Short mmCIF file of C-alpha atoms in Angstrom, two decimals:
data_model
loop_
_atom_site.label_atom_id
_atom_site.label_comp_id
_atom_site.label_asym_id
_atom_site.label_seq_id
_atom_site.Cartn_x
_atom_site.Cartn_y
_atom_site.Cartn_z
CA MET E 16 -1.36 15.61 -26.62
CA VAL E 17 -0.71 14.26 -23.13
CA THR E 18 2.26 12.28 -21.81
CA PHE E 19 2.16 10.15 -18.66
CA ARG E 20 4.58 7.81 -16.87
CA PHE E 21 4.11 4.20 -15.82
CA GLY E 22 6.40 1.53 -14.45
CA LEU E 23 9.94 2.51 -13.53
CA ALA E 24 10.70 4.83 -16.44
CA ALA E 25 8.23 4.09 -19.25
CA GLN E 26 6.19 6.84 -20.88
CA CYS E 27 3.07 6.91 -23.01
CA GLU E 28 2.03 9.75 -25.33
CA LEU E 29 -1.61 10.01 -26.37
CA PRO E 30 -3.38 12.52 -28.66
CA LEU E 31 -6.14 13.29 -26.14
CA GLU E 32 -8.25 16.44 -26.32
CA ASP E 33 -11.20 15.87 -24.00
CA TYR E 34 -9.60 14.54 -20.83
CA THR E 35 -9.17 15.08 -17.09
CA LEU E 36 -5.81 14.47 -15.43
CA LEU E 37 -5.80 13.35 -11.79
CA SER E 38 -2.37 13.48 -10.19
CA ALA E 39 -0.44 14.54 -7.14
CA THR E 40 1.90 17.44 -7.82
CA SER E 41 5.08 18.45 -6.04
CA ASP E 42 4.22 22.10 -6.78
CA GLU E 43 1.35 22.00 -4.28
CA HIS E 44 3.17 19.76 -1.80
CA PRO E 45 6.98 20.05 -2.16
CA LEU E 46 9.01 16.93 -1.56
CA VAL E 47 11.34 16.60 1.42
CA ALA E 48 14.89 17.19 0.19
CA ASP E 49 16.55 15.00 2.85
CA PRO E 50 14.17 12.29 4.15
CA ALA E 51 16.76 10.88 6.57
CA ALA E 52 17.19 14.29 8.23
CA ALA E 53 13.39 14.66 8.33
CA VAL E 54 13.15 11.38 10.26
CA CYS E 55 15.78 12.52 12.78
CA ASN E 56 14.02 15.85 13.25
CA ALA E 57 10.62 14.18 13.68
CA LEU E 58 11.93 11.78 16.35
CA ALA E 59 13.79 14.56 18.16
CA ALA E 60 10.55 16.55 18.51
CA PRO E 61 7.66 14.07 18.21
CA ARG E 62 4.02 15.11 18.36
CA GLY E 63 2.37 14.55 21.74
CA PHE E 64 5.22 12.41 23.02
CA PRO E 65 8.66 12.90 24.63
CA PRO E 66 11.73 12.85 22.37
CA LEU E 67 13.09 9.43 21.46
CA ALA E 68 16.00 9.90 23.90
CA ALA E 69 13.50 10.21 26.76
CA ALA E 70 11.35 7.30 25.55
CA THR E 71 14.16 4.74 25.70
CA ALA E 72 16.33 3.60 28.59
CA PRO E 73 19.90 2.25 28.54
CA GLY E 74 19.88 -1.47 27.81
CA ASP E 75 16.42 -1.48 26.19
CA VAL E 76 16.03 -4.08 23.49
CA THR E 77 14.75 -1.97 20.61
CA ALA E 78 12.94 -3.15 17.48
CA ILE E 79 12.06 -1.18 14.37
CA ALA E 80 9.00 -2.61 12.60
CA PHE E 81 9.63 -1.40 9.05
CA ALA E 82 6.51 -1.85 6.95
CA ALA E 83 6.20 -2.48 3.22
CA GLY E 84 5.58 0.20 0.61
CA ILE E 85 7.59 3.03 2.17
CA PRO E 86 8.98 5.51 -0.39
CA ARG E 87 12.74 6.14 -0.28
CA ALA E 88 12.83 3.14 2.05
CA THR E 89 16.59 2.84 2.54
CA THR E 90 17.00 6.56 3.21
CA ILE E 91 14.10 6.56 5.68
CA LEU E 92 15.51 3.52 7.49
CA ARG E 93 18.93 5.14 7.72
CA GLY E 94 17.29 8.15 9.35
CA VAL E 95 15.56 5.94 11.91
CA VAL E 96 18.83 4.23 12.86
CA GLU E 97 20.63 7.58 13.08
CA ALA E 98 17.89 8.87 15.40
CA MET E 99 18.22 5.75 17.56
CA LEU E 100 21.98 6.21 17.84
CA GLU E 101 21.60 9.91 18.67
CA ALA E 102 19.10 8.94 21.38
CA GLY E 103 21.78 6.78 23.00
CA VAL E 104 20.55 3.35 21.88
CA SER E 105 23.48 0.96 21.36
CA PRO E 106 23.68 -0.61 17.88
CA GLU E 107 23.74 -4.14 19.30
CA MET E 108 20.39 -3.46 20.98
CA ILE E 109 18.67 -2.52 17.69
CA THR E 110 16.90 -5.03 15.44
CA ILE E 111 15.24 -3.99 12.20
CA VAL E 112 12.30 -6.23 11.29
CA LEU E 113 11.46 -5.81 7.60
CA ALA E 114 8.04 -6.59 6.14
CA GLU E 115 9.65 -6.80 2.68
CA ARG E 116 13.21 -7.05 1.41
CA LEU E 117 15.24 -3.89 0.99
CA GLU E 118 16.05 -3.47 -2.66
CA ASP E 119 19.60 -2.36 -1.88
CA GLN E 120 20.30 -3.98 1.48
CA ALA E 121 24.01 -4.44 0.75
CA ALA E 122 24.41 -0.70 0.25
CA PHE E 123 22.42 -0.06 3.42
CA GLU E 124 24.69 -2.37 5.39
CA GLN E 125 27.66 -0.37 4.12
CA GLU E 126 25.97 2.78 5.40
CA LEU E 127 25.55 1.13 8.79
CA ALA E 128 29.25 0.33 8.81
CA ALA E 129 30.07 3.96 8.03
CA MET E 130 27.91 4.94 11.03
CA LYS E 131 29.78 2.39 13.19
CA ALA E 132 26.52 0.51 13.57
CA GLU E 133 27.48 -2.87 12.10
CA ALA E 134 26.00 -4.53 15.17
CA VAL E 135 22.45 -3.58 14.13
CA THR E 136 20.55 -6.76 13.26
CA ILE E 137 18.40 -6.93 10.10
CA GLN E 138 15.64 -9.52 10.03
CA LEU E 139 13.06 -10.26 7.33
CA HIS E 140 9.66 -11.17 8.77
CA ASP E 141 8.50 -14.62 7.68
CA PRO E 142 4.71 -15.07 8.03
CA ASP E 143 5.12 -18.84 7.61
CA ASP E 144 7.66 -19.29 10.42
CA GLU E 145 5.56 -20.31 13.42
CA GLN E 146 8.65 -20.30 15.65
CA GLY E 147 9.27 -16.67 14.70
CA ILE E 148 5.76 -15.60 15.71
CA ALA E 149 4.49 -15.20 19.28
CA MET E 150 1.13 -14.64 20.91
CA VAL E 151 1.06 -11.15 22.44
CA GLY E 152 -2.37 -11.46 24.02
CA VAL E 153 -6.04 -12.06 23.39
CA ASN E 154 -8.17 -9.54 21.51
CA SER E 155 -11.67 -8.40 22.43
CA ALA E 156 -13.13 -11.26 20.36
CA LYS E 157 -11.32 -13.70 22.71
CA GLU E 158 -9.02 -14.79 19.90
CA PRO E 159 -5.22 -15.07 20.18
CA LEU E 160 -3.35 -12.19 18.62
CA ARG E 161 0.00 -13.14 17.09
CA LEU E 162 2.92 -10.96 15.99
CA ASN E 163 6.56 -11.31 15.04
CA ARG E 164 8.48 -12.75 18.01
CA THR E 165 11.27 -10.15 17.87
CA LEU E 166 8.68 -7.38 18.15
CA ALA E 167 6.81 -9.22 20.88
CA GLU E 168 9.93 -9.63 23.02
CA ALA E 169 11.41 -6.14 22.55
CA ASP E 170 11.32 -3.51 25.30
CA PHE E 171 10.62 -0.72 22.81
CA VAL E 172 8.97 -1.13 19.41
CA LEU E 173 8.91 1.66 16.83
CA PRO E 174 6.58 0.97 13.88
CA VAL E 175 7.52 2.84 10.68
CA SER E 176 5.04 2.83 7.81
CA ALA E 177 3.74 4.82 4.85
CA GLN E 178 0.45 6.66 5.04
CA ARG E 179 -2.15 5.37 2.59
CA LEU E 180 -5.75 6.18 1.85
CA PRO E 181 -7.76 3.00 2.50
CA GLY E 182 -10.56 1.65 0.41
CA GLY E 183 -14.02 0.72 1.61
CA THR E 184 -16.09 3.06 3.75
CA HIS E 185 -13.26 3.99 6.12
CA ARG E 186 -11.88 7.44 5.44
CA ASP E 187 -8.60 6.81 7.25
CA GLU E 188 -6.34 3.92 8.12
CA SER E 189 -5.88 2.58 11.64
CA LYS E 190 -3.02 4.12 13.59
CA PHE E 191 -1.34 0.69 13.62
CA ALA E 192 -2.08 -0.31 10.00
CA GLY E 193 1.66 -0.54 9.31
CA LEU E 194 2.11 -3.01 12.15
CA PHE E 195 -0.78 -5.44 11.93
CA PRO E 196 -1.40 -7.70 10.10
CA GLN E 197 1.88 -7.16 8.18
CA PHE E 198 3.91 -8.65 11.03
CA SER E 199 1.52 -11.48 11.91
CA ASN E 200 1.24 -14.96 10.39
CA ARG E 201 -0.01 -15.58 6.86
CA GLU E 202 -3.40 -16.94 7.90
CA THR E 203 -4.16 -13.89 10.05
CA ALA E 204 -2.94 -11.48 7.39
CA ALA E 205 -5.17 -13.09 4.77
CA ARG E 206 -8.22 -12.99 7.05
CA VAL E 207 -7.72 -9.36 8.06
CA ARG E 208 -7.18 -8.28 4.46
CA THR E 209 -10.35 -10.07 3.40
CA GLU E 210 -12.35 -8.43 6.17
CA ALA E 211 -10.87 -5.03 5.27
CA GLY E 212 -12.48 -5.37 1.84
CA SER E 213 -15.90 -6.10 3.30
CA GLU E 214 -18.64 -3.52 2.84
CA SER E 215 -20.21 -4.49 6.16
CA PRO E 216 -19.78 -1.70 8.76
CA LYS E 217 -19.83 -4.33 11.51
CA VAL E 218 -17.02 -6.34 9.90
CA GLN E 219 -14.97 -3.23 9.21
CA LYS E 220 -15.37 -2.03 12.80
CA ARG E 221 -14.24 -5.41 14.12
CA ASN E 222 -11.28 -5.37 11.75
CA ARG E 223 -10.22 -1.88 12.80
CA THR E 224 -10.55 -2.79 16.48
CA GLU E 225 -8.28 -5.81 16.02
CA VAL E 226 -5.63 -3.71 14.30
CA ASP E 227 -5.74 -1.13 17.10
CA GLU E 228 -5.55 -3.85 19.75
CA ALA E 229 -2.39 -5.24 18.17
CA GLY E 230 -0.53 -2.01 18.84
CA TRP E 231 -2.00 -1.71 22.32
CA LEU E 232 -1.09 -5.28 23.31
CA LEU E 233 2.43 -4.76 21.98
CA GLY E 234 2.74 -1.62 24.09
CA VAL E 235 3.45 0.73 21.20
CA GLN E 236 3.48 4.36 22.33
CA MET E 237 5.17 6.03 19.37
CA THR E 238 4.93 5.57 15.60
CA VAL E 239 6.57 7.07 12.52
CA SER E 240 4.50 7.77 9.41
CA VAL E 241 5.93 8.65 6.01
CA VAL E 242 3.53 10.62 3.80
CA PRO E 243 4.25 9.73 0.15
CA GLY E 244 4.67 12.63 -2.24
CA ALA E 245 4.46 12.82 -6.01
CA ASN E 246 6.82 10.83 -8.23
CA GLY E 247 7.85 8.37 -5.51
CA GLY E 248 9.09 11.07 -3.16
CA VAL E 249 8.40 11.91 0.47
CA ALA E 250 6.08 14.78 1.34
CA ALA E 251 6.49 14.61 5.13
CA VAL E 252 7.71 12.47 8.02
CA ILE E 253 5.60 12.53 11.18
CA ALA E 254 6.47 10.91 14.52
CA GLY E 255 4.95 10.79 17.96
CA ASP E 256 1.76 9.69 19.68
CA PRO E 257 -0.02 7.22 17.33
CA ASP E 258 -3.31 9.14 17.41
CA GLU E 259 -1.58 12.43 16.64
CA VAL E 260 0.49 10.85 13.88
CA VAL E 261 -2.42 9.21 12.08
CA ARG E 262 -4.58 12.34 12.36
CA THR E 263 -1.93 14.66 10.97
CA GLY E 264 -0.73 12.16 8.38
CA SER E 265 -4.26 11.43 7.18
CA GLU E 266 -5.07 15.10 6.70
CA LEU E 267 -1.98 15.67 4.58
CA THR E 268 -2.47 12.42 2.64
CA HIS E 269 -6.04 13.43 1.75
CA GLU E 270 -4.79 16.79 0.51
CA ILE E 271 -2.19 15.15 -1.73
CA TRP E 272 -3.84 11.97 -2.93
CA GLU E 273 -7.60 12.56 -2.93
CA LYS E 274 -8.78 14.21 -6.15
CA THR E 275 -12.11 15.18 -7.72
CA ALA E 276 -12.79 14.18 -11.31
CA GLY E 277 -15.69 16.56 -11.96
CA GLU E 278 -17.30 14.26 -14.53
CA PRO E 279 -17.05 10.53 -15.22
CA GLY E 280 -14.91 9.08 -17.95
CA ASP E 281 -16.00 6.82 -20.78
CA LEU E 282 -12.40 5.58 -20.61
CA VAL E 283 -10.30 5.72 -17.44
CA ILE E 284 -6.55 5.11 -17.81
CA ALA E 285 -4.81 4.21 -14.55
CA ALA E 286 -1.00 4.29 -14.48
CA ILE E 287 1.04 2.38 -11.87
CA THR E 288 4.47 3.94 -11.39
CA GLY E 289 7.57 2.73 -9.59
CA ASP E 290 9.96 -0.22 -9.56
CA GLU E 291 9.10 -3.92 -9.35
CA ARG E 292 8.00 -3.57 -5.72
CA GLU E 293 5.16 -1.34 -6.93
CA GLN E 294 4.26 -3.60 -9.87
CA THR E 295 2.07 -6.04 -7.95
CA TRP E 296 -1.39 -7.55 -8.20
CA ASP E 297 -2.35 -5.63 -5.05
CA ASN E 298 -1.47 -2.35 -6.73
CA LEU E 299 -3.20 -3.44 -9.92
CA ALA E 300 -6.33 -3.95 -7.82
CA ARG E 301 -5.91 -0.50 -6.24
CA ALA E 302 -5.58 1.07 -9.69
CA VAL E 303 -8.68 -0.73 -10.96
CA SER E 304 -10.59 0.28 -7.84
CA ALA E 305 -9.57 3.92 -8.34
CA ALA E 306 -10.67 3.82 -11.97
CA SER E 307 -13.97 2.12 -11.09
CA ALA E 308 -14.94 5.09 -8.92
CA VAL E 309 -15.04 7.48 -11.89
CA VAL E 310 -15.86 5.36 -14.96
CA THR E 311 -19.27 5.61 -16.63
CA PRO E 312 -21.55 2.53 -16.55
CA GLY E 313 -20.25 0.21 -19.24
CA GLY E 314 -17.18 2.40 -19.74
CA ALA E 315 -13.70 0.97 -20.15
CA ILE E 316 -10.75 0.82 -17.75
CA ALA E 317 -7.17 0.59 -18.99
CA VAL E 318 -4.26 -0.02 -16.61
CA CYS E 319 -0.69 0.74 -17.68
CA CYS E 320 1.98 -0.97 -15.60
CA GLU E 321 5.03 -3.24 -15.76
CA LEU E 322 3.56 -6.18 -13.86
CA ASN E 323 5.32 -9.43 -14.74
CA GLU E 324 4.22 -11.69 -11.86
CA ARG E 325 2.09 -14.59 -13.10
CA PRO E 326 -1.34 -14.96 -11.48
CA ARG E 327 -1.59 -17.53 -8.71
CA GLY E 328 -4.06 -18.83 -6.15
CA PRO E 329 -7.49 -17.17 -6.28
CA LEU E 330 -6.45 -15.05 -9.27
CA ASN E 331 -6.66 -18.24 -11.31
CA ARG E 332 -10.41 -18.32 -10.65
CA LEU E 333 -10.63 -15.56 -13.27
CA LYS E 334 -9.14 -17.80 -15.96
CA ASP E 335 -11.60 -18.52 -18.76
CA ALA E 336 -14.50 -17.48 -16.49
CA PHE E 337 -17.94 -17.02 -18.08
CA ASP E 338 -19.74 -15.59 -15.06
CA PHE E 339 -17.77 -13.04 -13.03
CA GLY E 340 -20.65 -12.76 -10.58
CA GLU E 341 -20.20 -16.42 -9.71
CA VAL E 342 -16.45 -15.88 -9.42
CA GLN E 343 -17.12 -13.14 -6.86
CA ARG E 344 -19.33 -15.48 -4.84
CA GLU E 345 -16.56 -18.10 -4.83
CA LEU E 346 -13.93 -15.53 -3.83
CA ALA E 347 -16.09 -14.30 -0.95
CA ARG E 348 -15.41 -17.65 0.73
CA ASP E 349 -11.66 -17.50 0.07
CA GLU E 350 -9.39 -16.03 2.77
CA SER E 351 -6.05 -16.37 0.97
CA THR E 352 -3.78 -13.41 0.29
CA GLU E 353 -4.64 -13.06 -3.40
CA ALA E 354 -8.42 -13.19 -2.91
CA HIS E 355 -8.90 -9.44 -2.57
CA PRO E 356 -7.23 -8.35 -5.84
CA ALA E 357 -9.05 -11.17 -7.62
CA MET E 358 -12.36 -9.91 -6.20
CA VAL E 359 -11.66 -6.33 -7.35
CA LEU E 360 -10.86 -7.52 -10.87
CA ALA E 361 -13.90 -9.81 -11.04
CA LYS E 362 -16.20 -6.97 -10.02
CA ALA E 363 -14.69 -4.59 -12.58
CA LEU E 364 -14.87 -7.19 -15.36
CA GLU E 365 -18.53 -7.81 -14.57
CA GLU E 366 -19.27 -4.09 -15.01
CA GLY E 367 -17.26 -3.36 -18.16
CA PRO E 368 -14.14 -4.08 -20.22
CA VAL E 369 -10.70 -3.91 -18.60
CA TYR E 370 -7.58 -3.43 -20.71
CA LEU E 371 -4.08 -4.15 -19.41
CA ARG E 372 -0.69 -2.96 -20.60
CA SER E 373 1.92 -4.96 -18.73
CA ASN E 374 4.90 -7.26 -19.12
CA LEU E 375 2.70 -10.34 -18.96
CA PRO E 376 2.19 -12.49 -22.08
CA SER E 377 -0.94 -11.55 -24.02
CA GLU E 378 -2.42 -15.03 -23.60
CA VAL E 379 -2.16 -14.75 -19.80
CA VAL E 380 -3.95 -11.39 -19.81
CA GLU E 381 -6.67 -12.71 -22.12
CA SER E 382 -7.22 -15.82 -20.01
CA LEU E 383 -8.07 -13.58 -17.04
CA GLY E 384 -10.81 -11.81 -18.97
CA MET E 385 -8.81 -8.65 -19.72
CA THR E 386 -7.76 -7.32 -23.12
CA PRO E 387 -3.99 -6.86 -23.59
CA ILE E 388 -2.57 -3.58 -24.91
CA GLU E 389 0.89 -3.70 -26.46
CA SER E 390 1.65 -0.12 -27.52
CA ASP E 391 0.86 3.59 -27.37
CA GLY E 392 -0.88 3.22 -30.71
CA GLU E 393 -3.31 0.56 -29.43
CA LEU E 394 -4.17 2.69 -26.41
CA ALA E 395 -4.61 5.74 -28.66
CA ARG E 396 -7.06 3.85 -30.87
CA LEU E 397 -9.01 2.77 -27.80
CA ALA E 398 -9.17 6.37 -26.56
CA ALA E 399 -10.23 7.68 -29.98
CA GLY E 400 -13.49 5.78 -29.80
CA ARG E 401 -14.41 7.16 -26.38
CA ASN E 402 -15.98 10.45 -25.30
CA HIS E 403 -14.34 11.81 -22.15
CA CYS E 404 -11.13 10.26 -20.83
CA ILE E 405 -9.79 10.38 -17.26
CA LEU E 406 -6.09 9.76 -16.68
CA ILE E 407 -4.97 8.75 -13.17
CA GLU E 408 -1.25 9.01 -12.45
CA GLU E 409 0.25 6.93 -9.62
CA ALA E 410 -3.07 5.11 -9.46
CA GLN E 411 -1.83 2.75 -6.74
CA ARG E 412 -1.96 5.70 -4.32
CA LEU E 413 -4.36 8.27 -5.75
CA VAL E 414 -8.00 7.97 -4.72
CA PRO E 415 -10.59 9.74 -6.91
CA LEU E 416 -13.64 10.91 -5.04
CA PRO E 417 -16.51 8.71 -6.26
CA ILE E 418 -19.04 10.37 -8.51
CA VAL E 419 -22.63 9.68 -7.42
CA ARG E 420 -24.15 7.82 -10.35
CA ASP E 421 -27.64 9.27 -9.78
CA GLU E 422 -26.16 12.65 -10.71
CA TRP E 423 -24.69 11.50 -14.02
#
């Protein structure tokens, strides 16, 4: 019998005997007890860079580019503001630019008041607001590079992001992946995301160069990277020179989130954990991609999550499709935001059955070519008819090492 978590607090119990569990454990990599203090400590003694107090000057307009998907987001952000204040930056000179809404912003604002930092400005980046986006320069491809205007006009910009293992052939993310294209306009973000999913080394190199150039043109000299730990926690906070940060963060992230399956699974169950911010089509695509790396040819993938967002845009190309190969060809010409998760799903559905346990209506799941699962019992019956099962916990972050099919 095995029990695993999915969603915010849901659990599933399955009578599995022949299975492999892939998960990050806090036993191997203990979680940081006080993430806010870890941020302050990291910025007081950054890697390969002077302390934050020496990197800023009185009167500097300071911007914090706070990326999406950061665990313990409010606590991390509080630590960044505390470090800024300790470094002598006046609250009225600090603007926080959010890539996504804080779940508990009201409580965070109360914390700012308790720190006597009510003057700190909080701004949500809007990729559709052309007036709020400025050109910061021209990249090596002679194309204009656009970023959030507040970031572009600040004297000192501190990007804060979560470390993640990328897909594709790249082993590590760019040192400015938390900055660009998250804080650009919607068109640019969609294009860069589409190119990031390309298998072409030339396209991937161009994409990586553009991301790096965004940080260089903005004059970023220091970054903060949060390494996610098991169960939504924080394993480490690293600050300093962007190259040092991404190198150290990537090494630790690989140790925590890259796992070897040993043998492929006839059924791969991928669980997406976390609140509604984690229950997205992007994370569903990441979970399917993780499962696809270790499923046998023709084997089944089952994703357990609490997704309730209806499909939109390119995802609707999957509806009532007869030829998922043709759907992939159509999606290859689509640069919208939802094209990449739709492409991942279309590819998986072409190769084998995909089952989905979610908060979506069964008819919506079925229309997309997937088979809905409603209960532990249904998933147990599916597993009973399969040989070896692989269970991936926190599948939106964990990356199984692909098994070479010629060796199966």
